[in-house]
């Protein structure tokens, strides 16, 4: 999908990975609605983008993705302002193992909600013009991250939900492609926040080994892979990509043919 004249919506866009995804979309000609729960950071990001790319190319909507009312309202405002949406990136996420219901509400329910809102608008059976949805999971969506079991569960949920809805999109002819990105460690506030938690000392070694082997990405590294996926219409619908400092590749999941014959 060429980006000139296209409209995107990115959640958690005020900082970190979401801000980098927004920037690369703007650099390539799209207009972008930035959604974030942090009003000050969101407004600052749009002011900076106005200076760099010209006023009117981006807009900020203060929105908590765990609220159906706020999220729907942000979709409606963005659609009215820019005349439709072509690319949705459900990126907002947190690590909060103590308030774990909040973590699930943001990381998993927020992605499900954002995907349903996007499909309502984009799918061809509703008169929509199709499009691309990119959901941001994590390596913790593919294997256990012992320091953050609830985060792990929410990210596995993102991977499973996105793959299933992508299959539905193919079978039912929605005209919408859904992909998932699973970055390793990225230098952002989420990554820094866990460092401060003393209670996780015993699990630090395990995390340290993963860090050594995967390295630490910059948000712009994730943005480059994101751009490639959005632009490439031959990208597999339902494809899940891992991203580490060594590069990006599709994950091959087991299929029904891999299930061993039952021996009872
Ligand atoms: N940093 C990493 O190591 C890493 C690795 C893999 C995946 N991820 C995922 O990438 C995504 C972005 O994380 P990040 O590293 O940029 O973190 P970040 O903390 O730098 O940015 C997250 C943004 O989301 C916003 N946000 C939080 N809760 C929200 C809510 N309820 N509604 C709307 N916005 C909300 C925050 O205000 C913030 O601007 C997350 O889904 C995260 O799980 C991060
Ligand atoms: C290619 C298959 C990969 C399999 C994955 C491994 O089996 C195990 C994965 C284990 C841990 C993953 C951690 C991922 C962390 C980051 O992506 C980030 O989301 C975590 C943020 C929290 C933190 O700072 O640790």
Short mmCIF file of N, CA, C and O and ligand atoms in Angstrom, two decimals, residues 11-19 35-38 41 63-67 90-95 102 105-107 111 136-140 151 155 181-192 219, ligand 1:
data_model
loop_
_atom_site.label_atom_id
_atom_site.label_comp_id
_atom_site.label_asym_id
_atom_site.label_seq_id
_atom_site.Cartn_x
_atom_site.Cartn_y
_atom_site.Cartn_z
N UNK A 11 -2.32 3.82 18.20
CA UNK A 11 -2.58 3.98 19.64
C UNK A 11 -1.24 3.96 20.41
O UNK A 11 -0.27 3.37 19.95
N UNK A 12 -1.25 4.62 21.56
CA UNK A 12 -0.01 4.72 22.34
C UNK A 12 1.05 5.47 21.56
O UNK A 12 2.23 5.13 21.58
N UNK A 13 0.60 6.53 20.85
CA UNK A 13 1.47 7.20 19.86
C UNK A 13 2.26 8.37 20.44
O UNK A 13 3.04 8.99 19.72
N UNK A 14 2.07 8.67 21.72
CA UNK A 14 2.71 9.87 22.27
C UNK A 14 4.20 9.69 22.50
O UNK A 14 4.94 10.68 22.56
N UNK A 15 4.64 8.45 22.67
CA UNK A 15 6.07 8.23 22.91
C UNK A 15 6.47 6.83 22.46
O UNK A 15 5.62 6.06 21.98
N UNK A 16 7.74 6.53 22.63
CA UNK A 16 8.24 5.17 22.41
C UNK A 16 7.99 4.66 20.99
O UNK A 16 8.13 5.39 20.01
N UNK A 17 7.62 3.39 20.91
CA UNK A 17 7.45 2.73 19.61
C UNK A 17 6.33 3.41 18.81
O UNK A 17 6.48 3.66 17.60
N UNK A 18 5.21 3.73 19.47
CA UNK A 18 4.07 4.34 18.76
C UNK A 18 4.44 5.67 18.11
O UNK A 18 3.99 5.97 17.00
N UNK A 19 5.27 6.44 18.80
CA UNK A 19 5.69 7.73 18.23
C UNK A 19 6.58 7.50 17.00
O UNK A 19 6.46 8.21 15.99
N UNK A 35 -3.43 8.48 19.08
CA UNK A 35 -4.27 8.26 20.26
C UNK A 35 -3.37 7.92 21.44
O UNK A 35 -2.44 7.09 21.30
N UNK A 36 -3.63 8.53 22.57
CA UNK A 36 -2.84 8.20 23.76
C UNK A 36 -3.60 8.69 24.99
O UNK A 36 -4.35 9.66 24.92
N UNK A 37 -3.34 8.02 26.11
CA UNK A 37 -3.97 8.41 27.37
C UNK A 37 -3.23 9.60 28.00
O UNK A 37 -3.79 10.29 28.86
N UNK A 38 -2.00 9.84 27.57
CA UNK A 38 -1.19 10.93 28.13
C UNK A 38 -1.38 12.19 27.28
O UNK A 38 -0.77 12.34 26.20
N UNK A 41 1.86 14.60 26.67
CA UNK A 41 2.84 14.02 25.74
C UNK A 41 2.26 13.94 24.33
O UNK A 41 2.97 14.17 23.35
N UNK A 63 -7.23 9.45 24.54
CA UNK A 63 -8.08 8.26 24.54
C UNK A 63 -7.43 7.12 25.32
O UNK A 63 -6.25 6.83 25.13
N UNK A 64 -8.21 6.51 26.19
CA UNK A 64 -7.77 5.30 26.89
C UNK A 64 -8.34 4.12 26.12
O UNK A 64 -9.56 3.98 26.01
N UNK A 65 -7.46 3.27 25.60
CA UNK A 65 -7.95 2.16 24.75
C UNK A 65 -8.75 1.12 25.53
O UNK A 65 -9.38 0.25 24.93
N UNK A 66 -8.73 1.21 26.87
CA UNK A 66 -9.55 0.27 27.63
C UNK A 66 -10.99 0.78 27.79
O UNK A 66 -11.82 0.11 28.38
N UNK A 67 -11.27 1.96 27.25
CA UNK A 67 -12.63 2.50 27.31
C UNK A 67 -13.29 2.43 25.92
O UNK A 67 -12.82 3.07 24.97
N UNK A 90 -2.56 -1.00 16.49
CA UNK A 90 -2.89 -1.16 17.91
C UNK A 90 -1.60 -1.43 18.67
O UNK A 90 -1.14 -2.57 18.74
N UNK A 91 -1.03 -0.35 19.19
CA UNK A 91 0.31 -0.42 19.79
C UNK A 91 0.30 -0.19 21.31
O UNK A 91 1.18 -0.68 22.00
N UNK A 92 -0.70 0.53 21.85
CA UNK A 92 -0.67 0.90 23.27
C UNK A 92 -0.52 -0.34 24.14
O UNK A 92 -1.20 -1.35 23.93
N UNK A 93 0.39 -0.27 25.12
CA UNK A 93 0.59 -1.41 26.01
C UNK A 93 1.33 -0.98 27.26
O UNK A 93 2.01 0.05 27.27
N UNK A 94 1.14 -1.77 28.33
CA UNK A 94 1.80 -1.46 29.60
C UNK A 94 2.32 -2.76 30.22
O UNK A 94 1.86 -3.85 29.87
N UNK A 95 3.25 -2.62 31.17
CA UNK A 95 3.62 -3.73 32.05
C UNK A 95 3.11 -3.34 33.42
O UNK A 95 3.49 -2.30 33.96
N UNK A 102 -5.76 -4.42 34.85
CA UNK A 102 -5.55 -3.24 34.01
C UNK A 102 -4.64 -3.60 32.82
O UNK A 102 -4.88 -3.17 31.68
N UNK A 105 -6.67 -5.34 30.37
CA UNK A 105 -7.64 -4.41 29.76
C UNK A 105 -6.98 -3.55 28.68
O UNK A 105 -7.58 -3.27 27.65
N UNK A 106 -5.73 -3.15 28.92
CA UNK A 106 -5.05 -2.30 27.93
C UNK A 106 -4.44 -3.17 26.82
O UNK A 106 -4.69 -2.96 25.63
N UNK A 107 -3.65 -4.17 27.22
CA UNK A 107 -2.83 -4.91 26.23
C UNK A 107 -3.65 -5.84 25.34
O UNK A 107 -3.34 -5.99 24.16
N UNK A 111 -6.49 -4.09 22.22
CA UNK A 111 -6.16 -4.53 20.85
C UNK A 111 -7.40 -5.15 20.18
O UNK A 111 -7.69 -4.89 19.00
N UNK A 136 0.64 -4.76 17.77
CA UNK A 136 1.97 -4.91 18.37
C UNK A 136 1.88 -5.86 19.56
O UNK A 136 1.23 -5.54 20.57
N UNK A 137 2.51 -7.02 19.43
CA UNK A 137 2.60 -7.97 20.55
C UNK A 137 3.98 -7.81 21.16
O UNK A 137 4.39 -6.70 21.53
N UNK A 138 4.75 -8.88 21.21
CA UNK A 138 6.09 -8.87 21.83
C UNK A 138 6.64 -10.28 21.69
O UNK A 138 5.89 -11.23 21.43
N UNK A 139 7.94 -10.45 21.90
CA UNK A 139 8.50 -11.80 22.01
C UNK A 139 7.77 -12.54 23.13
O UNK A 139 7.67 -13.77 23.11
N UNK A 140 7.28 -11.77 24.11
CA UNK A 140 6.54 -12.39 25.21
C UNK A 140 5.17 -12.89 24.75
O UNK A 140 4.43 -13.47 25.53
N UNK A 151 1.80 -9.96 31.52
CA UNK A 151 2.19 -9.35 30.23
C UNK A 151 2.29 -10.46 29.17
O UNK A 151 1.78 -10.32 28.06
N UNK A 155 0.05 -10.76 25.73
CA UNK A 155 0.68 -10.71 24.41
C UNK A 155 0.43 -12.01 23.62
O UNK A 155 0.30 -11.98 22.40
N UNK A 181 3.45 -7.72 15.00
CA UNK A 181 4.90 -7.57 15.21
C UNK A 181 5.24 -7.96 16.64
O UNK A 181 4.57 -7.54 17.59
N UNK A 182 6.30 -8.76 16.77
CA UNK A 182 6.77 -9.21 18.09
C UNK A 182 8.21 -8.76 18.29
O UNK A 182 9.16 -9.53 18.06
N UNK A 183 8.41 -7.51 18.73
CA UNK A 183 9.79 -7.08 18.97
C UNK A 183 10.37 -7.74 20.22
O UNK A 183 9.63 -8.14 21.13
N UNK A 184 11.70 -7.85 20.25
CA UNK A 184 12.40 -8.25 21.48
C UNK A 184 12.40 -7.04 22.41
O UNK A 184 11.37 -6.41 22.62
N UNK A 185 13.57 -6.69 22.96
CA UNK A 185 13.63 -5.55 23.89
C UNK A 185 13.87 -4.25 23.11
O UNK A 185 14.72 -4.21 22.23
N UNK A 186 13.11 -3.23 23.47
CA UNK A 186 13.22 -1.93 22.79
C UNK A 186 13.43 -0.86 23.87
O UNK A 186 12.76 -0.88 24.91
N UNK A 187 14.33 0.07 23.58
CA UNK A 187 14.70 1.10 24.55
C UNK A 187 13.57 2.14 24.68
O UNK A 187 13.54 3.13 23.95
N UNK A 188 12.63 1.88 25.60
CA UNK A 188 11.51 2.81 25.83
C UNK A 188 11.20 2.85 27.33
O UNK A 188 11.86 2.17 28.12
N UNK A 189 10.13 3.56 27.70
CA UNK A 189 9.81 3.65 29.13
C UNK A 189 9.31 2.32 29.71
O UNK A 189 9.51 2.05 30.89
N UNK A 190 8.66 1.47 28.90
CA UNK A 190 8.22 0.16 29.40
C UNK A 190 9.43 -0.64 29.86
O UNK A 190 9.47 -1.22 30.93
N UNK A 191 10.41 -0.65 29.02
CA UNK A 191 11.63 -1.41 29.28
C UNK A 191 12.33 -0.86 30.53
O UNK A 191 12.73 -1.60 31.41
N UNK A 192 12.39 0.46 30.64
CA UNK A 192 13.04 1.08 31.80
C UNK A 192 12.23 0.83 33.07
O UNK A 192 12.80 0.69 34.15
N UNK A 219 13.28 2.32 18.99
CA UNK A 219 11.94 2.38 18.39
C UNK A 219 11.98 2.52 16.87
O UNK A 219 11.15 1.94 16.15
N1 LIG B 1 9.79 -1.65 24.83
C1 LIG B 1 9.85 -2.96 24.64
O1 LIG B 1 10.81 -3.63 25.02
C2 LIG B 1 8.75 -3.64 23.88
C3 LIG B 1 9.03 -4.84 23.25
C4 LIG B 1 8.04 -5.50 22.57
C5 LIG B 1 6.78 -4.96 22.50
N2 LIG B 1 6.51 -3.79 23.11
C6 LIG B 1 5.15 -3.28 23.02
O2 LIG B 1 5.18 -2.09 22.25
C7 LIG B 1 4.09 -1.27 22.61
C8 LIG B 1 4.57 0.14 22.89
O3 LIG B 1 5.39 0.10 24.03
P1 LIG B 1 6.61 1.09 24.28
O4 LIG B 1 7.77 0.25 24.56
O5 LIG B 1 6.68 2.11 23.22
O6 LIG B 1 6.14 1.73 25.65
P2 LIG B 1 6.02 3.24 26.13
O7 LIG B 1 5.64 3.16 27.56
O8 LIG B 1 7.23 4.01 25.75
O9 LIG B 1 4.81 3.81 25.28
C9 LIG B 1 3.50 3.35 25.47
C10 LIG B 1 2.52 4.46 25.15
O10 LIG B 1 1.21 3.92 25.33
C11 LIG B 1 0.44 4.85 26.07
N3 LIG B 1 -0.63 4.16 26.79
C12 LIG B 1 -0.51 3.42 27.91
N4 LIG B 1 -1.71 2.99 28.31
C13 LIG B 1 -2.60 3.47 27.41
C14 LIG B 1 -4.00 3.37 27.29
N5 LIG B 1 -4.74 2.72 28.21
N6 LIG B 1 -4.60 3.97 26.24
C15 LIG B 1 -3.88 4.67 25.34
N7 LIG B 1 -2.56 4.82 25.41
C16 LIG B 1 -1.92 4.22 26.44
C17 LIG B 1 1.43 5.53 26.99
O11 LIG B 1 0.94 6.78 27.49
C18 LIG B 1 2.64 5.66 26.10
O12 LIG B 1 2.63 6.87 25.38
C19 LIG B 1 3.43 -1.96 23.81
O13 LIG B 1 2.31 -2.70 23.38
C20 LIG B 1 4.51 -2.88 24.31
O14 LIG B 1 3.99 -3.97 25.00
C21 LIG B 1 7.46 -3.09 23.79
#
